[in-house]
Short mmCIF file of C-alpha atoms in Angstrom, two decimals:
data_model
loop_
_atom_site.label_atom_id
_atom_site.label_comp_id
_atom_site.label_asym_id
_atom_site.label_seq_id
_atom_site.Cartn_x
_atom_site.Cartn_y
_atom_site.Cartn_z
CA MET A 29 -23.56 16.56 -20.51
CA THR A 30 -23.16 16.70 -16.75
CA ARG A 31 -20.26 19.51 -16.22
CA LEU A 32 -18.57 19.40 -13.03
CA CYS A 33 -18.49 22.23 -10.59
CA ALA A 34 -15.13 24.29 -10.99
CA SER A 35 -12.71 23.10 -8.09
CA LYS A 36 -9.31 22.81 -7.10
CA THR A 37 -8.75 19.57 -7.55
CA HIS A 38 -10.49 19.10 -10.95
CA GLN A 39 -8.99 21.99 -12.48
CA LEU A 40 -6.17 20.05 -11.97
CA ILE A 41 -6.96 17.53 -13.37
CA ARG A 42 -8.08 19.09 -17.24
CA LEU A 43 -4.15 20.55 -16.87
CA ILE A 44 -2.67 17.40 -17.08
CA HIS A 45 -2.31 16.45 -20.27
CA PRO A 46 -2.34 13.02 -22.56
CA VAL A 47 0.29 10.11 -22.37
CA SER A 48 0.94 7.95 -24.99
CA PRO A 49 1.43 5.25 -25.41
CA VAL A 50 -1.14 3.54 -22.28
CA ARG A 51 0.59 0.69 -20.68
CA PRO A 52 -0.67 -2.61 -22.08
CA VAL A 53 -3.28 -4.69 -19.62
CA ARG A 54 -2.58 -7.53 -18.34
CA TRP A 55 -5.25 -9.15 -15.35
CA PRO A 56 -3.82 -11.72 -12.90
CA VAL A 57 -6.06 -14.71 -11.60
CA ALA A 58 -6.99 -14.40 -7.83
CA SER A 59 -10.02 -16.14 -7.07
CA THR A 60 -10.93 -17.39 -3.50
CA ARG A 61 -8.68 -16.33 -0.56
CA PHE A 62 -8.05 -19.68 2.29
CA TRP A 63 -5.66 -21.34 5.18
CA SER A 64 -5.39 -24.24 6.08
CA SER A 65 -3.44 -27.10 8.21
CA SER A 66 -0.85 -28.41 6.19
CA SER A 67 0.73 -27.78 3.48
CA SER A 68 2.52 -29.65 0.11
CA CYS A 69 5.70 -29.24 -1.78
CA SER A 70 6.71 -30.74 -5.15
CA GLU A 71 9.48 -32.67 -4.77
CA GLU A 72 11.93 -30.65 -6.72
CA ASP A 73 10.45 -27.49 -3.67
CA ALA A 74 10.95 -29.89 -1.01
CA SER A 75 14.58 -30.90 -1.45
CA GLY A 76 15.75 -27.70 -3.57
CA SER A 77 14.01 -24.88 -1.20
CA THR A 78 17.23 -23.63 1.03
CA MET A 79 14.23 -21.53 2.77
CA LEU A 80 12.73 -24.44 3.37
CA ARG A 81 15.22 -26.06 4.74
CA HIS A 82 16.63 -23.16 7.10
CA LEU A 83 13.09 -22.54 8.42
CA THR A 84 12.94 -26.74 8.94
CA SER A 85 15.99 -26.14 10.95
CA LYS A 86 14.80 -23.33 13.03
CA ILE A 87 11.72 -25.14 13.77
CA LYS A 88 13.56 -27.98 14.71
CA ALA A 89 15.79 -25.74 17.29
CA THR A 90 13.82 -23.77 18.68
CA GLY A 91 9.77 -25.11 18.08
CA PRO A 92 6.99 -23.65 16.02
CA ILE A 93 7.48 -20.52 14.87
CA SER A 94 4.61 -17.56 14.54
CA VAL A 95 3.40 -16.69 11.45
CA ALA A 96 4.94 -13.26 11.57
CA GLU A 97 8.40 -14.84 11.79
CA TYR A 98 7.34 -17.03 8.64
CA MET A 99 6.23 -13.78 6.73
CA ARG A 100 9.20 -12.35 7.84
CA GLU A 101 12.05 -15.23 6.86
CA ALA A 102 10.24 -15.85 3.09
CA LEU A 103 9.88 -12.42 2.25
CA THR A 104 12.50 -10.28 3.55
CA ASN A 105 15.46 -12.48 5.11
CA PRO A 106 18.74 -10.84 3.33
CA VAL A 107 19.52 -14.00 1.33
CA MET A 108 16.94 -16.10 0.28
CA GLY A 109 13.62 -13.62 0.96
CA TYR A 110 10.99 -13.58 -1.97
CA TYR A 111 11.57 -9.59 -1.77
CA VAL A 112 15.38 -9.60 -1.37
CA LYS A 113 15.99 -11.77 -4.74
CA LYS A 114 13.07 -11.99 -6.94
CA ASN A 115 11.52 -9.63 -9.38
CA MET A 116 7.81 -10.56 -8.53
CA LEU A 117 5.33 -7.56 -10.43
CA GLY A 118 4.48 -7.32 -13.59
CA ALA A 119 3.13 -9.46 -16.60
CA ASP A 120 6.07 -11.72 -15.69
CA GLY A 121 6.28 -11.73 -11.81
CA ASP A 122 3.18 -12.98 -9.60
CA PHE A 123 1.52 -10.26 -9.04
CA ILE A 124 0.31 -6.97 -11.11
CA THR A 125 -0.74 -3.63 -9.23
CA SER A 126 -3.17 -0.58 -10.10
CA PRO A 127 -0.31 1.30 -11.85
CA GLU A 128 0.78 -1.10 -13.89
CA ILE A 129 -2.34 -1.32 -15.24
CA SER A 130 -3.34 2.52 -16.00
CA GLN A 131 -1.29 4.93 -15.58
CA ILE A 132 -4.53 7.43 -15.02
CA PHE A 133 -4.17 5.80 -11.65
CA GLY A 134 -0.82 7.48 -10.60
CA GLU A 135 -2.10 10.78 -12.49
CA LEU A 136 -5.17 10.99 -9.65
CA LEU A 137 -2.95 9.96 -7.11
CA GLY A 138 -0.57 12.98 -8.33
CA VAL A 139 -3.47 15.52 -8.49
CA TRP A 140 -4.20 14.08 -4.83
CA VAL A 141 -0.89 14.85 -3.64
CA VAL A 142 -0.71 18.24 -4.71
CA SER A 143 -4.38 19.15 -3.56
CA GLU A 144 -3.18 18.95 -0.27
CA TRP A 145 -0.33 20.38 -0.71
CA ILE A 146 -3.07 23.26 -1.50
CA ALA A 147 -4.55 22.90 1.13
CA ALA A 148 -2.23 22.93 3.64
CA GLY A 149 -1.64 26.48 2.66
CA ARG A 150 1.61 25.95 -0.29
CA PRO A 151 4.02 25.01 2.14
CA LYS A 152 7.62 25.95 1.08
CA GLN A 153 8.55 21.81 1.04
CA LEU A 154 7.11 19.14 -0.41
CA GLN A 155 8.34 15.64 0.84
CA LEU A 156 6.66 12.70 -1.62
CA VAL A 157 7.20 9.92 0.61
CA GLU A 158 6.33 6.11 -1.32
CA LEU A 159 6.27 2.99 0.97
CA GLY A 160 7.45 0.27 -0.95
CA PRO A 161 7.19 1.56 -4.75
CA GLY A 162 7.16 -1.68 -6.51
CA LYS A 163 9.00 -0.66 -9.84
CA GLY A 164 8.33 3.07 -9.34
CA SER A 165 5.74 3.41 -12.18
CA LEU A 166 3.47 5.59 -9.38
CA ALA A 167 5.90 7.30 -8.25
CA SER A 168 6.93 7.82 -12.20
CA ASP A 169 3.45 8.94 -13.31
CA VAL A 170 3.10 11.62 -10.23
CA LEU A 171 6.20 12.61 -11.00
CA ARG A 172 4.89 13.38 -14.47
CA VAL A 173 1.60 15.34 -13.25
CA PHE A 174 4.13 17.53 -10.39
CA ALA A 175 5.88 18.47 -14.17
CA GLN A 176 2.59 18.88 -16.04
CA LEU A 177 1.96 21.64 -12.70
CA GLN A 178 4.39 23.17 -12.01
CA PRO A 179 3.61 26.31 -12.43
CA VAL A 180 2.05 25.39 -9.23
CA LEU A 181 4.36 24.19 -7.74
CA SER A 182 7.08 26.22 -8.46
CA ALA A 183 7.33 27.89 -5.26
CA ALA A 184 7.91 24.46 -3.65
CA SER A 185 11.03 22.53 -3.18
CA VAL A 186 9.69 19.48 -4.02
CA SER A 187 11.84 16.16 -3.25
CA LEU A 188 11.07 12.19 -3.82
CA HIS A 189 11.74 9.29 -0.46
CA LEU A 190 11.59 6.01 -1.47
CA VAL A 191 11.26 3.06 1.60
CA GLU A 192 12.52 -0.62 -0.31
CA VAL A 193 13.73 -2.93 1.50
CA SER A 194 14.43 -4.89 -1.80
CA PRO A 195 18.09 -4.37 -4.05
CA VAL A 196 16.26 -6.08 -6.97
CA LEU A 197 13.01 -3.51 -6.73
CA SER A 198 15.64 -0.21 -5.58
CA ARG A 199 17.59 -0.59 -8.67
CA LEU A 200 14.67 -1.37 -11.10
CA GLN A 201 12.84 1.79 -9.35
CA ALA A 202 16.54 3.87 -9.95
CA GLN A 203 16.10 2.93 -13.77
CA THR A 204 12.93 4.33 -14.33
CA LEU A 205 12.78 7.10 -11.98
CA VAL A 206 16.65 8.81 -13.16
CA GLY A 207 17.66 6.94 -15.56
CA THR A 208 20.70 4.91 -13.46
CA ALA A 209 20.83 2.41 -10.97
CA ASP A 210 24.45 3.30 -10.27
CA GLU A 211 24.22 5.91 -7.51
CA VAL A 212 24.65 3.96 -4.78
CA VAL A 213 25.51 5.68 -1.31
CA GLN A 214 28.35 3.32 0.78
CA GLU A 215 26.14 1.04 3.33
CA GLY A 216 25.20 1.59 6.47
CA ARG A 217 23.97 4.95 5.82
CA PRO A 218 20.76 6.48 5.85
CA VAL A 219 19.83 6.43 2.63
CA TYR A 220 21.48 3.85 0.33
CA ARG A 221 20.98 4.93 -2.86
CA HIS A 222 20.25 8.60 -4.09
CA GLY A 223 19.86 10.28 -7.95
CA GLN A 224 18.50 12.69 -9.91
CA THR A 225 15.23 13.11 -12.20
CA ALA A 226 15.28 14.41 -15.98
CA ALA A 227 14.00 17.25 -14.22
CA GLY A 228 16.19 17.78 -11.33
CA LEU A 229 13.66 16.55 -9.30
CA PRO A 230 16.04 14.16 -5.86
CA VAL A 231 15.27 11.15 -5.33
CA SER A 232 16.44 8.88 -2.40
CA TRP A 233 16.66 5.72 -0.71
CA TYR A 234 15.95 4.33 2.35
CA ARG A 235 15.44 0.83 4.70
CA ARG A 236 13.52 2.48 7.19
CA LEU A 237 10.86 5.03 7.74
CA GLU A 238 12.34 7.18 10.09
CA ASP A 239 15.67 7.86 8.72
CA ILE A 240 13.65 10.17 6.04
CA PRO A 241 14.40 13.52 7.23
CA ALA A 242 11.38 15.53 8.92
CA GLY A 243 9.26 17.76 7.33
CA PHE A 244 6.15 18.19 5.36
CA SER A 245 5.85 15.34 3.52
CA VAL A 246 2.76 13.23 1.86
CA PHE A 247 3.17 9.51 2.28
CA LEU A 248 1.37 6.78 -0.40
CA ALA A 249 1.58 3.50 0.53
CA HIS A 250 -0.54 1.52 -2.20
CA GLU A 251 -0.52 -2.62 -1.35
CA PHE A 252 2.58 -2.51 1.03
CA PHE A 253 0.88 -2.62 4.38
CA ASP A 254 -0.46 -5.81 3.09
CA ALA A 255 2.95 -7.73 2.75
CA LEU A 256 3.67 -7.13 7.11
CA PRO A 257 3.94 -9.78 8.64
CA ILE A 258 0.75 -10.68 10.25
CA HIS A 259 -0.13 -12.66 13.80
CA LYS A 260 -2.96 -15.26 13.89
CA PHE A 261 -5.16 -16.40 16.53
CA GLN A 262 -7.64 -18.42 17.14
CA ARG A 263 -10.70 -18.50 19.99
CA THR A 264 -10.28 -21.69 21.83
CA GLU A 265 -12.51 -23.11 24.41
CA ARG A 266 -9.39 -22.12 27.07
CA GLY A 267 -9.21 -18.90 25.40
CA TRP A 268 -6.95 -16.87 22.62
CA ARG A 269 -4.19 -19.34 21.10
CA GLU A 270 -1.91 -17.91 18.56
CA VAL A 271 -1.42 -20.10 15.34
CA MET A 272 1.82 -20.99 14.44
CA VAL A 273 4.57 -22.40 12.49
CA ASP A 274 5.36 -25.89 12.42
CA VAL A 275 7.35 -29.17 10.97
CA ASP A 276 4.81 -31.41 9.70
CA HIS A 277 7.05 -34.94 11.48
CA GLU A 278 4.84 -37.61 9.50
CA ARG A 279 5.02 -35.88 6.19
CA PRO A 280 8.72 -34.85 5.19
CA GLY A 281 9.38 -31.50 4.02
CA ARG A 282 5.80 -29.97 4.52
CA LEU A 283 4.87 -27.40 7.49
CA ARG A 284 1.83 -27.00 8.76
CA PHE A 285 -0.42 -25.10 11.00
CA VAL A 286 -0.50 -25.98 14.61
CA LEU A 287 -2.42 -23.73 17.73
CA ALA A 288 0.53 -22.71 20.59
CA PRO A 289 -1.14 -25.06 24.03
CA SER A 290 -0.72 -21.82 25.88
CA PRO A 291 -1.50 -18.00 25.71
CA THR A 292 1.64 -16.27 24.22
CA LEU A 293 2.68 -12.39 24.95
CA ALA A 294 1.66 -11.78 21.25
CA SER A 295 -2.19 -13.80 22.28
CA ASN A 296 -2.12 -11.56 25.46
CA THR A 297 -1.16 -8.25 24.17
CA LEU A 298 -2.99 -7.93 20.55
CA VAL A 299 -6.01 -9.55 20.59
CA GLN A 300 -8.92 -6.71 21.77
CA ALA A 301 -10.74 -7.42 25.09
CA ASP A 302 -14.17 -7.35 23.26
CA GLU A 303 -12.86 -9.11 19.65
CA SER A 304 -16.34 -10.62 18.71
CA ARG A 305 -14.69 -13.17 15.83
CA ASP A 306 -13.30 -16.40 16.19
CA HIS A 307 -9.97 -15.77 13.98
CA VAL A 308 -8.30 -12.39 14.11
CA GLU A 309 -5.37 -11.22 12.60
CA VAL A 310 -2.86 -8.84 13.65
CA CYS A 311 -0.08 -6.79 12.12
CA ALA A 312 1.43 -5.53 14.57
CA GLU A 313 4.44 -3.90 12.61
CA GLY A 314 2.17 -2.23 9.96
CA GLY A 315 0.74 -0.43 13.50
CA VAL A 316 4.73 0.64 14.63
CA ILE A 317 4.04 2.63 11.07
CA ILE A 318 0.51 3.71 11.00
CA GLN A 319 2.16 5.40 14.86
CA GLN A 320 5.55 6.63 13.60
CA LEU A 321 3.30 8.41 10.16
CA ALA A 322 0.51 9.51 12.52
CA ARG A 323 3.63 10.92 14.57
CA ARG A 324 4.99 12.84 11.68
CA VAL A 325 1.70 14.02 9.97
CA SER A 326 1.04 15.61 13.96
CA LYS A 327 4.16 17.28 14.55
CA HIS A 328 5.32 18.51 10.91
CA GLY A 329 1.85 18.59 8.82
CA GLY A 330 1.14 16.74 5.86
CA ALA A 331 -0.63 13.13 5.01
CA ALA A 332 -1.19 9.98 3.85
CA LEU A 333 -2.80 8.11 1.68
CA ILE A 334 -2.92 4.14 1.72
CA ALA A 335 -4.66 2.10 -0.57
CA ASP A 336 -4.87 -2.19 0.01
CA TYR A 337 -6.37 -5.31 -0.16
CA GLY A 338 -8.69 -4.79 3.42
CA HIS A 339 -11.55 -4.57 5.49
CA ASP A 340 -12.94 -3.07 8.54
CA GLY A 341 -12.80 -5.08 11.44
CA THR A 342 -15.20 -7.55 10.05
CA LYS A 343 -13.02 -9.95 8.22
CA THR A 344 -10.75 -13.37 9.82
CA ASP A 345 -8.59 -14.93 7.51
CA THR A 346 -7.26 -13.94 4.41
CA PHE A 347 -3.84 -14.48 4.91
CA ARG A 348 -2.63 -16.58 0.77
CA GLY A 349 0.12 -16.57 -1.23
CA PHE A 350 0.25 -15.60 -5.06
CA LYS A 351 2.70 -17.45 -7.65
CA GLY A 352 2.39 -17.02 -11.53
CA HIS A 353 -0.44 -15.26 -11.03
CA SER A 354 -2.27 -17.70 -9.28
CA LEU A 355 -3.17 -18.55 -5.54
CA HIS A 356 -0.66 -20.16 -4.34
CA HIS A 357 -0.47 -22.28 -0.90
CA VAL A 358 0.64 -19.96 1.81
CA LEU A 359 3.61 -23.09 3.52
CA ALA A 360 4.36 -24.35 0.61
CA SER A 361 7.81 -23.07 -1.14
CA PRO A 362 8.29 -20.45 1.11
CA GLY A 363 10.63 -17.80 -0.25
CA CYS A 364 9.16 -18.43 -3.98
CA ALA A 365 6.05 -17.03 -3.79
CA ASP A 366 4.14 -13.77 -2.45
CA LEU A 367 2.63 -13.58 1.43
CA THR A 368 -0.32 -11.09 1.75
CA ALA A 369 -3.22 -10.40 3.86
CA ASP A 370 -5.75 -7.96 4.45
CA VAL A 371 -5.57 -4.66 6.02
CA ASP A 372 -7.57 -4.41 8.72
CA PHE A 373 -8.20 -0.63 8.87
CA SER A 374 -10.11 -0.76 12.33
CA TYR A 375 -6.91 -1.82 13.84
CA VAL A 376 -5.29 0.68 11.77
CA ARG A 377 -7.84 3.54 12.60
CA ARG A 378 -7.05 2.63 16.11
CA VAL A 379 -3.71 2.46 16.42
CA ALA A 380 -3.37 6.16 14.83
CA GLY A 381 -4.90 7.57 18.20
CA LYS A 382 -6.36 10.42 18.76
CA GLY A 383 -3.57 13.22 16.84
CA VAL A 384 -4.47 13.04 13.57
CA ALA A 385 -7.73 12.65 11.52
CA CYS A 386 -8.66 9.25 9.78
CA LEU A 387 -10.90 9.45 6.43
CA GLY A 388 -12.26 6.11 5.24
CA PRO A 389 -12.06 3.17 4.06
CA LEU A 390 -13.50 3.88 1.02
CA SER A 391 -13.66 1.78 -2.05
CA GLN A 392 -11.12 1.78 -4.82
CA LYS A 393 -14.61 2.68 -7.52
CA ASN A 394 -15.56 5.97 -5.11
CA PHE A 395 -12.28 6.78 -4.72
CA LEU A 396 -11.50 7.22 -8.03
CA LYS A 397 -14.86 8.49 -8.85
CA ASN A 398 -14.45 11.02 -6.83
CA MET A 399 -10.91 12.67 -7.84
CA GLY A 400 -12.57 12.66 -11.39
CA ILE A 401 -11.56 9.24 -13.19
CA ASP A 402 -14.52 9.47 -15.13
CA VAL A 403 -13.63 13.50 -16.16
CA ARG A 404 -10.02 12.06 -17.12
CA MET A 405 -11.03 9.17 -19.23
CA GLU A 406 -13.19 11.47 -21.03
CA VAL A 407 -10.42 13.46 -22.09
CA LEU A 408 -7.77 10.15 -22.97
CA LEU A 409 -10.68 8.86 -25.26
CA LYS A 410 -10.94 12.50 -27.35
CA ASN A 411 -7.27 12.02 -27.43
CA SER A 412 -6.97 8.09 -28.41
CA ASP A 413 -7.43 6.02 -31.32
CA GLN A 414 -9.22 2.47 -31.51
CA SER A 415 -6.83 0.27 -30.02
CA THR A 416 -6.08 2.98 -27.49
CA ARG A 417 -9.25 3.31 -26.48
CA GLU A 418 -9.68 -0.17 -25.77
CA GLN A 419 -7.35 -0.38 -23.88
CA LEU A 420 -8.29 2.42 -21.82
CA GLN A 421 -11.96 1.40 -21.16
CA SER A 422 -10.35 -2.54 -20.50
CA SER A 423 -7.81 -1.03 -17.29
CA TYR A 424 -10.51 1.43 -16.37
CA GLU A 425 -12.78 -1.59 -15.97
CA ALA A 426 -10.23 -2.89 -14.32
CA LEU A 427 -9.38 -0.02 -11.75
CA THR A 428 -12.95 0.16 -10.64
CA ASP A 429 -15.10 -3.09 -11.64
CA GLY A 430 -16.47 -4.17 -7.90
CA ALA A 431 -15.40 -8.03 -9.35
CA LYS A 432 -12.23 -6.86 -9.79
CA MET A 433 -10.36 -3.72 -8.00
CA GLY A 434 -13.06 -1.53 -7.83
CA GLU A 435 -14.19 -3.08 -4.40
CA ARG A 436 -11.33 -5.12 -3.21
CA PHE A 437 -9.35 -1.90 -3.28
CA LEU A 438 -9.74 0.46 0.01
CA PHE A 439 -8.52 4.07 0.44
CA PHE A 440 -7.64 5.63 3.76
CA GLY A 441 -6.05 8.56 4.94
CA LEU A 442 -4.61 10.50 7.83
CA LEU A 443 -4.54 14.02 8.04
CA HIS A 444 -2.94 17.01 10.45
CA PRO A 445 -6.19 17.30 12.58
CA SER A 446 -6.73 21.00 11.23
CA ARG A 447 -7.22 20.06 8.17
CA LEU A 448 -10.77 18.95 9.01
CA ALA A 449 -10.71 21.89 11.48
CA GLN A 450 -14.55 23.30 11.74
CA PRO A 451 -14.80 27.12 11.35
CA LYS A 452 -15.22 28.97 14.78
CA MET A 453 -18.60 30.05 15.41
CA ALA A 454 -19.76 33.57 17.15
CA THR A 455 -20.13 33.86 21.05
CA GLY A 456 -22.28 36.19 23.49
CA LEU A 457 -22.55 39.78 22.04
CA LYS A 458 -18.98 39.79 20.70
CA LEU A 459 -18.60 38.39 16.62
CA GLU A 460 -15.61 36.72 16.40
CA LYS A 461 -14.37 36.95 12.80
CA ARG A 462 -15.35 33.19 11.39
CA SER A 463 -12.39 31.18 9.11
CA PRO A 464 -13.38 29.86 6.23
CA ALA A 465 -14.33 26.30 6.45
CA PRO A 466 -11.84 24.24 4.87
CA PRO A 467 -11.63 22.10 1.68
CA PRO A 468 -12.92 19.21 1.35
CA VAL A 469 -11.00 16.05 1.01
CA ALA A 470 -10.90 14.56 -2.66
CA GLY A 471 -11.19 11.63 -3.65
CA PHE A 472 -12.91 10.73 0.28
CA THR A 473 -15.51 13.59 -0.75
CA GLU A 474 -18.34 12.46 -3.24
CA LEU A 475 -18.44 14.98 -6.57
CA GLN A 476 -21.02 17.96 -6.87
CA PHE A 477 -22.68 18.05 -10.01
CA ALA A 478 -24.65 20.85 -11.60
#
C-alpha cells in the first residue's frame, strides 16, 4: 500500500483518535435548480402566511422589491424570518450539511485550522471564528481535534467565536458546545451569549462579524454565503435590468418575478462592464463580508476558509428554495422554506482585493482528499464493526462523490500574502541568505506519494 510522505498535516491527522458512534447518514433529495416567472401557493399558505401578507402589503405600498430584499425578509425578518423561527437543519429540517453527515468533515477542517496556525509561526493567540455555525456540529468536531492536539496548541490562547443571527440555532449551538443555553448576556451588547466548553475554552456569540475582537483568527464559513441575499439581473435590448418581486395581480395570493422598467442603482453598480452572461446574480452583502474578512486577515494575520455551493463566474440562474429536503419554489410560502443561491467565486476573488492571497475554488472531493480523508477513513475502518463501516462508507461517498457533494461544493481560501511569499533570490555578488520556502497550504496542495 502506498504511504504518504511525512508532513505536518498528515502527522496531525494520525494523532486524531477514532470517535464512536458515527453520526447516521441521511441524504436529502435535490436535483435541478430553477427560477420562473410566477409562483403558486396552497390555499392554506396563501391565507395563513403572515410573511406573505407582510410582503404583499409592502409591495402594494412601495412597488416591487428586489430579490435581495425578498430574501432578507423571508430569511431574517426579526419576527417571521425562516432562520429566526425555525430549526431547519438535519433529518427533520429542510436540508442537511456535511458536518451532520460525518464528523470526518469537521475533523479535517480542524486539522486545516491547526496546520495554518503552525504555518503562521504558532501565534500566541488563536481565535476560531465560524460564520453561520448551524447546530454547532462543525465547531464541535473542530474543538475535539483541538483537544486531541492540545500538546501542539498548548502555547496558544484558544477561543471560539460564532456569528449567528438565529435565536433558535444559537440555543442549539450552546447546548452542543457548552451544555446549556442559559448563559445570555444583556441584549444590545456585541456578545449576546457566552459560555465555556467542558474543557474550559471560552465561546462567544455575535450577530455581526465586525464585533469580534481583533487578533489572529481563522475563519470558517460553511454554507454561509449561499444564504445571503442576492440581486438578480437580466440583459435586455435596452441594457441590464434588475429582476424584482411583485404581487401577481391576476392571481391573488401569488408572487411573481418582473423586470424593472429602467435601470436601478444596483444594476448600474453591481454588473461588470465586461460581463458576458445574460443573467447574473450578485451578492453585494456577501461582498462586504468578504472585504471585512480580507481586511482582518491582512491586518492581523490568519486565514479564511469558505466551503459552499458555487461556481467560478460561469453559472447564471441558481436561485432556489428547499423545504422538507426537496426543491421548493422560491416565491411560495415565504418564510417557511430555505432560500439559497450558488456563490460566485470570481466575484469573491475580485472583491477580496490584492491585500490577501486567494486559493481556489477547488472541489470538495479534491480538497478532502488533499487533506487526507482516505488516510482518516483507513484508520476509522480498522477500528469499526460492520455496521459502522457501512455508515462510514456511505458518508464518505456522500462527501466525495461527484454526483453528490464532491463536485457541487467548492472550497476557497483567503490567506495573508506572507503565507505564500517565495524565498528571496541571490542578487549580484552579494549572496543573500534565502528564507525557507513557505509550507504548502493544506487542502489546496495535491498530496505527494512515496
